[in-house]
Short mmCIF file of C-alpha atoms in Angstrom, two decimals:
data_model
loop_
_atom_site.label_atom_id
_atom_site.label_comp_id
_atom_site.label_asym_id
_atom_site.label_seq_id
_atom_site.Cartn_x
_atom_site.Cartn_y
_atom_site.Cartn_z
CA TYR A 1 -0.12 -0.10 0.07
CA ASP A 2 1.10 3.48 -0.48
CA VAL A 3 2.08 4.81 2.79
CA PHE A 4 2.00 8.48 1.83
CA ARG A 5 -1.88 8.13 1.20
CA PRO A 6 -3.47 9.43 4.38
CA ASN A 7 -6.11 6.63 4.33
CA SER A 8 -3.82 3.93 3.37
CA VAL A 9 -4.52 0.50 5.31
CA ALA A 10 -2.02 -2.05 5.55
CA GLY A 11 -3.29 -5.87 5.25
CA MET A 12 -2.50 -6.59 9.02
CA ALA A 13 -4.55 -3.91 9.61
CA GLN A 14 -7.47 -4.66 7.64
CA ARG A 15 -7.36 -8.60 8.75
CA LEU A 16 -7.39 -7.12 12.42
CA ARG A 17 -10.27 -5.08 11.49
CA LEU A 18 -12.32 -7.73 10.10
CA GLU A 19 -11.57 -10.19 13.05
CA LEU A 20 -12.35 -7.42 15.57
CA GLY A 21 -15.62 -6.83 13.77
CA VAL A 22 -14.85 -3.07 13.09
CA PRO A 23 -17.58 -1.65 10.87
CA PRO A 24 -16.29 -0.30 7.61
CA ASP A 25 -17.39 3.02 8.47
CA ALA A 26 -16.01 3.24 11.86
CA GLU A 27 -14.53 6.40 11.98
CA HIS A 28 -11.29 4.77 13.98
CA PRO A 29 -10.43 1.27 14.20
CA GLY A 30 -9.21 1.91 18.02
CA PHE A 31 -5.64 0.51 16.81
CA GLU A 32 -2.79 1.83 15.03
CA ILE A 33 0.51 0.05 13.70
CA VAL A 34 3.78 1.55 13.47
CA GLU A 35 6.70 -0.12 11.60
CA HIS A 36 9.91 0.45 13.75
CA LEU A 37 11.83 0.88 10.33
CA LEU A 38 10.02 4.06 9.71
CA LEU A 39 11.71 5.57 12.80
CA ARG A 40 15.09 4.90 11.99
CA PRO A 41 17.82 7.72 11.83
CA VAL A 42 17.68 9.95 8.56
CA ALA A 43 20.82 11.89 7.09
CA GLU A 44 20.08 15.14 8.94
CA ASP A 45 20.72 13.19 12.37
CA ARG A 46 24.04 13.82 11.73
CA ASN A 47 23.73 17.07 12.68
CA GLN A 48 23.22 15.96 16.40
CA LYS A 49 27.17 15.27 16.63
CA GLY A 50 28.99 17.60 18.75
CA GLU A 51 30.96 20.61 17.86
CA GLU A 52 34.69 20.26 18.64
CA GLY A 53 34.69 20.98 22.53
CA GLU A 54 31.19 20.02 23.15
CA GLU A 55 29.71 16.93 24.92
CA ALA A 56 28.20 14.21 22.53
CA VAL A 57 25.07 13.24 23.06
CA PRO A 58 23.32 9.89 21.71
CA LEU A 59 20.58 9.55 18.83
CA LEU A 60 18.77 7.31 20.88
CA ALA A 61 19.59 6.45 24.84
CA GLY A 62 18.05 3.72 27.20
CA VAL A 63 17.92 0.97 24.32
CA ASP A 64 17.07 -2.49 25.31
CA ARG A 65 17.84 -3.91 22.06
CA SER A 66 20.97 -3.37 19.78
CA ASP A 67 19.03 -2.93 16.66
CA PRO A 68 15.56 -1.40 17.68
CA TYR A 69 14.20 -1.08 14.25
CA SER A 70 14.86 -4.18 11.90
CA MET A 71 11.77 -6.46 11.70
CA GLN A 72 10.19 -4.76 14.71
CA LEU A 73 6.29 -3.52 14.77
CA ALA A 74 4.40 -1.71 17.56
CA VAL A 75 0.68 -2.55 17.70
CA VAL A 76 -1.07 0.29 19.78
CA PHE A 77 -4.74 -0.45 20.99
CA ARG A 78 -7.05 1.84 23.06
CA GLU A 79 -8.10 0.59 26.22
CA PRO A 80 -11.22 -1.02 27.01
CA PRO A 81 -13.59 1.81 28.73
CA ALA A 82 -13.70 1.38 32.60
CA ALA A 83 -17.46 1.13 32.08
CA LEU A 84 -17.47 -2.66 30.87
CA GLY A 85 -15.68 -3.92 34.12
CA LYS A 86 -12.56 -5.64 34.61
CA HIS A 87 -13.85 -8.99 33.41
CA HIS A 88 -14.77 -7.72 29.95
CA ALA A 89 -11.72 -5.75 29.62
CA ALA A 90 -9.32 -8.77 30.34
CA THR A 91 -11.25 -11.07 27.73
CA TYR A 92 -11.14 -8.27 25.16
CA GLU A 93 -7.22 -7.80 25.93
CA GLN A 94 -6.66 -11.54 25.59
CA LEU A 95 -8.70 -11.40 22.17
CA VAL A 96 -6.17 -8.77 21.02
CA GLU A 97 -3.27 -10.66 22.25
CA ARG A 98 -4.35 -13.77 20.35
CA LEU A 99 -5.24 -11.68 16.80
CA VAL A 100 -2.02 -10.26 16.71
CA ALA A 101 0.12 -12.79 17.23
CA GLU A 102 -1.84 -14.63 14.57
CA HIS A 103 -1.65 -12.14 11.83
CA THR A 104 1.86 -10.69 12.59
CA PRO A 105 4.31 -12.42 9.97
CA ALA A 106 6.59 -14.79 11.78
CA HIS A 107 9.76 -12.78 10.60
CA LEU A 108 8.61 -9.81 12.73
CA GLY A 109 8.57 -9.00 16.55
CA VAL A 110 5.65 -7.25 17.71
CA THR A 111 5.45 -5.14 20.87
CA LEU A 112 1.53 -4.55 21.94
CA HIS A 113 0.86 -1.16 23.62
CA TRP A 114 -2.41 -0.08 25.43
CA PHE A 115 -3.17 3.74 25.56
CA GLY A 116 -5.98 5.19 27.09
CA ASP A 117 -7.48 8.33 27.91
CA GLU A 118 -9.09 7.91 31.08
CA THR A 119 -6.39 7.60 33.81
CA GLY A 120 -3.32 9.08 33.72
CA GLY A 121 -3.89 11.90 31.01
CA LYS A 122 -5.06 11.45 27.61
CA HIS A 123 -2.19 9.10 26.15
CA TRP A 124 -4.54 7.47 23.41
CA SER A 125 -5.38 11.00 22.16
CA THR A 126 -2.00 12.31 22.62
CA PHE A 127 -0.48 9.24 20.80
CA LEU A 128 -2.94 9.44 17.57
CA ASP A 129 -1.68 13.11 17.37
CA CYS A 130 1.77 12.23 17.32
CA HIS A 131 1.54 9.43 14.76
CA ARG A 132 -0.60 11.54 12.60
CA ARG A 133 2.07 14.38 12.34
CA PHE A 134 4.74 11.74 11.80
CA ARG A 135 3.24 10.36 8.92
CA GLU A 136 2.21 14.10 7.43
CA ALA A 137 5.99 15.01 8.37
CA LEU A 138 7.33 11.36 6.42
CA ALA A 139 5.25 12.49 3.46
CA ALA A 140 6.55 16.02 3.46
CA TYR A 141 10.09 15.05 3.82
CA ARG A 142 10.06 12.02 1.02
CA GLY A 143 7.71 13.77 -1.30
CA PRO A 144 10.38 15.87 -3.19
CA GLN A 145 12.83 13.07 -3.23
CA LEU A 146 10.02 10.76 -4.98
CA SER A 147 8.53 12.98 -7.24
CA GLY A 148 11.47 14.75 -8.19
CA ARG A 149 10.22 18.08 -7.20
CA THR A 150 12.72 20.85 -6.56
CA ALA A 151 11.92 22.34 -2.81
CA SER A 152 13.82 25.33 -1.56
CA PRO A 153 16.38 24.91 1.23
CA GLU A 154 13.94 26.28 3.58
CA GLU A 155 11.34 23.61 3.09
CA LEU A 156 13.80 21.06 3.26
CA GLN A 157 15.14 22.21 6.68
CA LEU A 158 11.62 22.44 7.91
CA ALA A 159 10.62 19.20 6.52
CA GLN A 160 13.48 17.18 8.22
CA LEU A 161 13.05 19.18 11.58
CA ARG A 162 9.30 18.10 11.60
CA LEU A 163 10.06 14.52 10.61
CA ARG A 164 12.94 14.32 13.10
CA ASP A 165 10.68 15.86 16.02
CA ALA A 166 7.31 13.76 15.19
CA ARG A 167 9.89 10.61 15.07
CA ASP A 168 11.29 11.20 18.48
CA TRP A 169 7.94 11.53 20.35
CA LEU A 170 7.04 7.85 18.77
CA LEU A 171 10.21 6.66 19.95
CA GLU A 172 9.46 7.65 23.37
CA TYR A 173 6.03 7.02 23.51
CA LEU A 174 6.54 3.33 22.36
CA LEU A 175 9.28 2.66 24.75
CA ILE A 176 11.84 2.31 21.89
CA GLY A 177 14.20 4.71 23.69
CA ALA A 178 15.08 8.28 24.94
CA THR A 179 15.58 10.91 22.50
CA TYR A 180 17.72 14.28 22.68
CA PRO A 181 16.75 17.86 21.58
CA LEU A 182 17.65 18.64 18.21
CA ARG A 183 20.52 20.66 17.81
CA ASP A 184 20.13 21.85 14.53
CA ILE A 185 17.59 24.75 15.20
CA PRO A 186 17.90 27.36 12.79
CA LEU A 187 19.22 30.40 14.31
CA PRO A 188 20.96 33.74 13.29
CA ASP A 189 24.48 33.97 14.31
CA LEU A 190 24.52 37.76 14.75
CA ILE A 191 21.54 40.16 15.60
CA VAL A 192 21.81 43.59 16.05
CA VAL A 193 19.85 45.19 18.93
CA PRO A 194 19.24 48.98 19.71
CA ALA A 195 21.49 50.07 22.77
CA ASP A 196 19.77 49.32 25.79
CA SER A 197 17.10 47.47 24.46
CA ASP A 198 15.99 43.93 24.88
CA ALA A 199 16.36 41.77 22.03
CA LYS A 200 14.43 38.12 20.97
CA ILE A 201 16.63 35.42 19.63
CA PRO A 202 14.34 33.85 16.80
CA LEU A 203 14.44 30.14 16.82
CA GLY A 204 13.49 28.92 13.32
CA TYR A 205 11.76 25.95 14.75
CA SER A 206 11.22 24.41 18.36
CA GLN A 207 9.94 21.09 19.65
CA ARG A 208 7.06 20.89 22.02
CA GLY A 209 8.21 19.67 25.21
CA VAL A 210 11.79 21.10 25.08
CA THR A 211 13.04 24.18 26.88
CA TYR A 212 15.15 26.63 25.54
CA ARG A 213 17.57 28.33 27.91
CA LEU A 214 19.83 31.50 27.36
CA CYS A 215 23.16 30.88 28.69
CA ASP A 216 26.87 32.47 28.85
CA HIS A 217 28.99 31.11 25.88
CA ARG A 218 31.81 30.69 28.10
CA SER A 219 30.97 29.25 31.41
CA GLY A 220 27.40 27.68 30.23
CA ASP A 221 25.33 28.88 33.10
CA ALA A 222 22.03 30.21 32.75
CA ILE A 223 21.64 33.78 32.38
CA VAL A 224 19.93 35.20 35.56
CA THR A 225 18.73 38.74 36.44
CA GLY A 226 17.49 39.67 39.70
CA THR A 227 17.22 38.10 42.88
CA GLY A 228 14.58 36.41 45.04
CA LYS A 229 11.25 36.62 43.85
CA GLN A 230 12.55 38.98 40.89
CA GLN A 231 14.89 36.64 39.79
CA ARG A 232 14.34 35.60 36.10
CA LYS A 233 15.92 33.06 33.91
CA TYR A 234 15.67 33.75 30.26
CA GLU A 235 13.80 30.73 28.81
CA VAL A 236 11.16 29.72 26.09
CA GLN A 237 8.95 26.63 25.90
CA GLY A 238 8.87 24.88 22.41
CA THR A 239 5.73 24.88 20.52
CA GLY A 240 6.26 22.89 17.62
CA GLY A 241 7.11 25.80 15.72
CA PRO A 242 9.15 29.19 15.24
CA VAL A 243 9.65 30.71 18.93
CA GLU A 244 11.59 33.76 20.24
CA LEU A 245 14.01 34.02 23.02
CA PRO A 246 14.19 36.69 25.19
CA THR A 247 17.46 38.34 26.22
CA PRO A 248 18.26 41.27 28.92
CA PRO A 249 19.15 44.59 27.81
CA VAL A 250 21.92 44.55 25.66
CA LEU A 251 24.38 47.07 27.16
CA GLU A 252 27.42 46.05 25.32
CA ASP A 253 28.63 43.48 22.68
CA VAL A 254 27.39 39.72 24.04
CA ASN A 255 27.69 36.19 22.88
CA TYR A 256 25.33 33.56 24.11
CA LYS A 257 24.57 29.86 23.83
CA ILE A 258 21.38 28.18 24.36
CA MET A 259 20.90 25.18 25.88
CA ALA A 260 17.42 22.99 24.91
CA ILE A 261 16.11 20.55 27.50
CA ARG A 262 13.75 18.09 27.03
CA GLN A 263 11.51 17.40 29.79
CA ALA A 264 11.15 14.13 31.71
CA GLY A 265 8.37 12.26 30.52
CA ASN A 266 6.17 9.49 31.30
CA PHE A 267 7.39 6.99 28.74
CA THR A 268 11.15 7.02 29.48
CA LYS A 269 13.40 5.92 32.59
CA LEU A 270 15.67 8.80 32.10
CA GLY A 271 15.48 12.32 33.25
CA GLU A 272 15.56 15.55 31.70
CA ARG A 273 18.05 15.41 28.87
CA ALA A 274 20.08 18.62 27.47
CA ALA A 275 22.05 19.33 24.38
CA TRP A 276 23.78 22.74 23.28
CA LEU A 277 22.34 24.13 20.02
CA HIS A 278 24.98 24.36 17.33
CA THR A 279 24.56 28.26 16.75
CA GLN A 280 26.04 30.61 18.89
CA VAL A 281 24.33 34.19 18.87
CA THR A 282 26.06 37.26 18.86
CA LEU A 283 24.33 40.36 20.16
CA LYS A 284 25.82 43.41 18.94
CA GLU A 285 24.99 46.82 20.16
CA GLY A 286 23.50 48.92 17.41
CA VAL A 287 23.03 52.61 17.36
CA ASP A 288 20.89 54.58 19.79
CA THR A 289 18.55 56.21 17.73
CA THR A 290 16.64 58.05 20.86
CA LEU A 291 19.70 60.23 21.73
CA ASP A 292 19.16 64.13 22.06
CA ALA A 293 20.91 67.07 19.78
CA HIS A 294 20.28 70.30 19.21
CA ILE A 295 21.39 72.90 16.66
CA GLU A 296 23.30 75.81 18.45
CA ALA A 297 21.72 78.64 17.05
CA GLN A 298 19.06 81.31 17.57
CA ILE A 299 15.33 80.17 18.03
CA LEU A 300 13.14 80.84 14.89
CA ASP A 301 9.75 81.18 17.26
CA GLY A 302 11.05 84.13 19.60
CA THR A 303 7.83 83.45 21.62
CA LEU A 304 8.66 80.09 23.02
CA ASP A 305 10.01 80.38 26.88
CA ASN A 306 11.51 76.60 26.83
CA PRO A 307 12.36 75.59 23.40
CA ARG A 308 12.83 72.18 22.48
CA SER A 309 15.83 70.50 20.33
CA SER A 310 13.22 69.94 17.55
CA ASP A 311 12.31 73.56 17.50
CA ALA A 312 13.81 75.44 14.53
CA ARG A 313 16.64 77.36 14.39
CA LEU A 314 17.76 80.72 12.53
CA VAL A 315 21.13 81.54 10.79
CA TYR A 316 22.25 83.85 8.20
CA HIS A 317 23.04 82.88 4.86
CA GLY A 318 26.19 81.18 4.67
CA ASP A 319 26.69 80.74 8.36
CA ALA A 320 27.72 77.22 9.43
CA VAL A 321 26.19 75.62 12.55
CA ASP A 322 27.36 73.39 15.47
CA VAL A 323 25.07 70.54 16.06
CA LEU A 324 25.30 68.95 19.87
CA VAL A 325 24.91 65.33 20.05
CA ASP A 326 24.26 64.37 23.87
CA LEU A 327 25.48 60.91 25.70
CA SER A 328 26.98 60.11 22.03
CA GLN A 329 27.67 56.42 21.99
CA GLU A 330 31.64 55.69 22.22
CA GLY A 331 33.06 54.25 18.86
CA VAL A 332 29.62 55.56 17.10
CA GLN A 333 30.59 57.28 14.13
CA TYR A 334 28.08 60.39 13.47
CA GLU A 335 27.79 62.92 10.84
CA LEU A 336 24.93 65.51 9.51
CA VAL A 337 22.65 64.62 6.74
CA ASP A 338 19.85 66.11 4.75
CA HIS A 339 16.63 65.08 6.08
CA ALA A 340 15.08 65.05 2.49
CA GLN A 341 18.23 63.29 0.87
CA PRO A 342 20.03 61.17 3.80
CA ASP A 343 22.80 60.48 1.11
CA ARG A 344 23.82 63.96 1.05
CA VAL A 345 26.59 64.98 4.00
CA LEU A 346 26.30 68.23 5.28
CA SER A 347 29.05 67.89 7.81
CA THR A 348 32.64 69.35 7.47
CA ALA A 349 33.94 66.00 9.52
CA THR A 350 32.86 62.67 10.71
CA VAL A 351 32.89 62.36 14.86
CA ILE A 352 33.48 59.54 16.92
CA GLY A 353 31.32 59.16 19.80
CA THR A 354 33.16 59.40 23.21
CA GLY A 355 30.14 58.60 25.75
CA GLY A 356 29.47 62.28 26.17
CA THR A 357 28.46 65.52 24.38
CA ILE A 358 30.07 65.93 20.87
CA GLY A 359 29.83 68.84 18.16
CA LEU A 360 29.30 68.34 14.54
CA ARG A 361 30.22 71.32 12.68
CA SER A 362 27.82 71.80 9.21
CA LEU A 363 29.02 73.20 5.85
CA ALA A 364 27.78 76.85 4.66
CA MET A 365 24.08 76.93 5.02
CA THR A 366 22.49 78.72 2.17
CA GLU A 367 18.48 77.58 2.11
CA ASP A 368 15.92 75.98 4.59
CA ILE A 369 16.68 72.39 5.69
CA ASP A 370 15.87 69.89 7.80
CA LEU A 371 19.13 68.04 9.54
CA ARG A 372 19.24 64.65 10.70
CA VAL A 373 22.00 62.77 12.58
CA ARG A 374 23.42 59.70 11.08
CA ALA A 375 25.13 57.14 13.44
CA ARG A 376 27.15 54.41 11.78
CA LYS A 377 28.73 51.62 14.14
CA SER A 378 31.57 49.48 12.15
CA LEU A 379 32.08 45.82 12.81
CA ASP A 380 34.72 43.89 14.69
CA GLU A 381 37.24 42.02 12.60
CA GLU A 382 35.12 38.84 13.09
CA HIS A 383 32.11 40.04 11.23
CA ALA A 384 34.38 42.66 9.13
CA GLY A 385 33.38 43.91 5.66
CA GLY A 386 30.33 45.78 6.47
CA VAL A 387 28.79 47.67 9.04
CA ILE A 388 26.95 46.24 12.16
CA ARG A 389 24.21 48.80 11.97
CA GLU A 390 23.33 52.43 10.42
CA ALA A 391 20.46 54.52 11.23
CA LEU A 392 19.46 58.08 11.89
CA LEU A 393 18.67 59.53 15.15
CA ASP A 394 14.73 59.89 15.40
CA LEU A 395 15.38 63.56 16.03
CA ILE A 396 14.76 66.16 13.02
CA LEU A 397 16.46 69.39 13.50
CA PRO A 398 14.85 72.15 11.31
CA LEU A 399 17.51 74.96 10.25
CA ARG A 400 16.16 77.99 8.72
CA VAL A 401 18.36 80.22 6.59
CA ARG A 402 17.75 83.92 6.10
CA ALA A 403 17.81 85.46 2.70
CA SER A 404 20.97 85.80 0.73
CA LEU A 405 22.72 89.47 0.73
CA GLU A 406 24.80 88.31 -2.64
CA PRO A 407 22.33 89.37 -5.08
CA GLN A 408 23.36 92.12 -7.27
CA VAL A 409 21.49 95.48 -7.16
CA VAL A 410 21.66 97.55 -10.43
CA ILE A 411 20.28 100.93 -11.11
CA THR A 412 19.38 100.46 -14.81
CA GLY A 413 17.57 103.77 -15.72
CA GLY A 414 20.08 106.14 -14.56
CA GLU A 415 21.23 107.37 -11.11
CA VAL A 416 21.02 110.68 -12.46
CA LEU A 417 17.39 112.08 -13.39
CA ALA A 418 15.83 115.21 -14.85
CA TYR A 419 13.48 116.93 -12.46
CA GLY A 420 10.26 114.70 -12.59
CA GLY A 421 12.31 111.76 -13.90
CA SER A 422 11.90 107.91 -13.32
CA SER A 423 14.27 105.54 -13.44
CA LYS A 424 14.56 101.57 -12.91
CA LEU A 425 16.54 99.10 -10.19
CA GLU A 426 17.18 95.28 -10.90
CA VAL A 427 17.96 93.05 -8.46
CA ARG A 428 20.03 90.56 -10.53
CA ASP A 429 20.90 86.41 -9.66
CA ARG A 430 18.23 86.52 -7.38
CA GLN A 431 17.41 84.07 -4.74
CA ALA A 432 14.36 81.77 -5.77
CA SER A 433 13.36 81.45 -2.20
CA ALA A 434 13.45 85.09 -1.47
CA THR A 435 11.13 88.12 -2.10
CA TYR A 436 12.46 91.60 -2.75
CA ARG A 437 11.23 95.00 -2.05
CA VAL A 438 12.55 98.13 -2.61
CA TRP A 439 12.05 101.16 -0.03
CA ILE A 440 12.72 104.77 -0.71
CA ARG A 441 12.68 108.30 1.02
CA ASP A 442 13.58 111.91 0.28
CA ALA A 443 17.31 112.82 0.81
CA PHE A 444 17.27 115.43 3.38
CA ASP A 445 20.17 117.81 3.98
CA GLU A 446 21.86 116.22 6.84
CA VAL A 447 22.79 113.22 4.70
CA TYR A 448 24.84 114.99 2.12
CA VAL A 449 28.51 114.97 2.72
CA TYR A 450 30.70 117.68 1.42
CA ASP A 451 34.20 116.29 3.00
CA PRO A 452 36.05 114.98 0.35
CA ASN A 453 37.71 112.48 2.77
CA PRO A 454 34.26 111.54 4.86
CA ALA A 455 34.48 109.87 8.10
CA VAL A 456 31.25 107.89 7.59
CA PRO A 457 30.07 105.38 5.11
CA VAL A 458 28.86 107.01 2.13
CA VAL A 459 27.16 106.43 -1.19
CA GLU A 460 29.12 108.15 -3.85
CA VAL A 461 26.72 109.43 -6.86
CA ALA A 462 28.63 110.65 -10.36
CA VAL A 463 26.96 113.79 -11.58
CA PRO A 464 27.83 114.59 -15.16
CA ALA A 465 28.22 118.00 -16.64
CA ALA A 466 25.08 120.03 -16.90
CA GLY A 467 26.39 121.91 -19.94
CA GLU A 468 29.14 123.71 -21.21
CA GLY A 469 31.35 125.11 -18.87
CA GLU A 470 30.48 122.77 -16.18
CA GLU A 471 32.26 119.91 -14.52
CA ALA A 472 31.10 116.78 -13.59
CA ARG A 473 31.41 116.18 -10.11
CA THR A 474 30.54 113.38 -7.47
CA VAL A 475 27.52 114.08 -4.78
CA ARG A 476 28.55 111.90 -1.39
CA LEU A 477 25.32 110.97 0.90
CA ALA A 478 25.86 108.92 4.12
CA ARG A 479 25.05 105.41 3.95
CA SER A 480 21.95 104.66 6.48
CA GLU A 481 23.01 102.30 8.98
CA TYR A 482 23.83 98.67 7.82
CA LYS A 483 22.60 95.82 9.65
CA ARG A 484 22.37 92.01 8.50
CA TRP A 485 18.94 91.94 9.73
CA TRP A 486 16.05 94.33 8.61
CA TYR A 487 15.11 96.92 11.22
CA GLY A 488 13.03 99.56 9.26
CA PRO A 489 15.02 102.65 9.09
CA ALA A 490 12.89 106.09 9.73
CA ARG A 491 10.98 107.69 7.17
CA PHE A 492 11.21 105.01 4.28
CA ALA A 493 8.43 103.77 2.55
CA ALA A 494 7.85 100.42 0.46
CA THR A 495 7.47 100.59 -3.36
CA THR A 496 5.19 98.45 -5.48
CA ALA A 497 6.11 95.07 -6.12
CA GLY A 498 8.81 94.01 -8.55
CA THR A 499 8.47 92.07 -11.90
CA VAL A 500 10.36 88.90 -11.64
CA SER A 501 11.92 87.82 -15.23
CA GLY A 502 14.05 85.04 -15.17
CA THR A 503 16.95 85.16 -12.42
CA SER A 504 16.28 89.15 -12.07
CA VAL A 505 13.63 91.23 -10.25
CA GLY A 506 12.82 94.65 -11.72
CA PHE A 507 11.32 97.77 -10.14
CA THR A 508 10.24 100.84 -11.68
CA LEU A 509 11.07 103.78 -9.38
CA GLY A 510 9.75 107.41 -9.76
CA PRO A 511 8.78 109.98 -10.89
CA PHE A 512 10.68 112.18 -8.69
CA SER A 513 11.07 115.99 -7.76
CA HIS A 514 13.99 115.31 -4.84
CA ASP A 515 16.98 113.28 -4.42
CA GLN A 516 16.07 109.82 -3.03
CA GLU A 517 17.56 107.10 -0.95
CA VAL A 518 16.89 103.64 -1.83
CA ILE A 519 17.27 100.44 -0.03
CA VAL A 520 16.44 96.83 -1.03
CA GLN A 521 14.77 94.29 1.28
CA ALA A 522 15.29 90.56 0.77
CA LEU A 523 12.51 88.29 2.54
CA LYS A 524 11.70 84.83 3.20
CA THR A 525 9.20 82.97 4.76
CA HIS A 526 10.41 80.23 6.93
CA GLN A 527 8.12 77.03 8.28
CA TYR A 528 8.39 76.61 11.96
CA GLY A 529 7.60 72.50 11.33
CA PRO A 530 10.05 69.81 9.47
CA LEU A 531 9.53 70.87 5.43
CA ASP A 532 8.17 67.48 4.70
CA ARG A 533 4.99 67.78 6.98
CA PRO A 534 1.88 70.03 7.20
CA SER A 535 2.92 73.44 8.32
CA VAL A 536 2.49 74.53 12.14
CA GLY A 537 2.98 78.28 11.36
CA ALA A 538 5.54 80.21 9.61
CA ARG A 539 7.65 83.15 10.23
CA ASP A 540 9.03 85.90 7.90
CA THR A 541 12.41 87.48 8.19
CA ALA A 542 14.33 90.03 6.36
#
């Protein structure tokens, strides 16, 4: 018969059903037959061998026979219900023993088992579940081999683990021998953990009835934290599928071994059996993305009494800033980057963390930008060839930059006009993010400077000769006090808006009946919050 078909029935089982009068449509005949040969080791059991320096564990312990697999059958019957009485149960058991002996081929040894659900646990139901899982796992394991179907390495690995796990349960249930936990459970050899954070080590498969315990990689002692009632061991119970083994907070790079402990069961004389999983897990402290940092500059919103690190700062066009990172991690590399383009480095140099506060110097800033701090921690020699972790700190640092003062201001309509004449002014190489406004006022007598060697800053205007017999001359006017920020000089009035043309902005001035002083104002509107998020308010600077 085809062992891989779920409803396959062996000839011996069919004969026993007929002899016992089991109806053809019965949900279950009340017995199962297990061939020991199907429980023999498979190729992957070589993974149970210990690594160098590790204690070896047997594939099967407590075995009575030199060969527990060949020419052996196990026939498992459900115990008669207690309600039938001891006499009926004894008669039924004698009948079963005689029928099993009659219908077992002479060259086979047979062991008869009786399992019940009424006393001492659900042994019959548990056995049925184990046998079913074993048959399904055997079909999944051998199916690709027999059909020629190509299976992924992950599928093959999971299939062999499930098969060996289900087989080991049957070996113990049928008293054939005691098994040890599987040692080739898939584990990552390296996990990167944020600083001062708990970790969870993923086990790709776990066995039911097996405890997985976190241990020191050198001494083998269980990892324990706390004392008394607060004492905690780090372990997890197997489920028959993937599980996660918790760890203490990672304060530094650490290596762990994992001990698998099979609990003492009802079907073996041996107690707990333990084995080390092959993979040693290394936890590397990654970068702490929760560190605080701030820009050393003026607060954009001057109404804030207690500004936060994430509140926008304001600097002049072309200024560099210092960003201070508090409690930097020792050995971690830090640099400034653009939040919108993290590959764009904005710091003049990479700075190594010291465990305290470090400063990062930016390049000259010319436009509003959101800064981030990128942290990178290099691997040690064992894991050379990459980085253990690279991440941006959680904090976004808005930096706002005033308008540039570099655009050139040119009078294109003449600086000397006839009475009632007009002129034109042009702002060339304008800054796209800025707007411009022209302010004018009458030039009063007190602003004229007649000393050819003035002691104050002046604006000189070359006045051509008005006619024959007259000479050209230079008129000097005291320059209004200059500041990098707009302060609203007295008596100046704004003109109409300019006209943008390409990289220039043009203004028409006049007509005038008096000499005029002209000031050009550059303005920008700055968003308080990050540029890639809805605005939470803005401020104009000039």
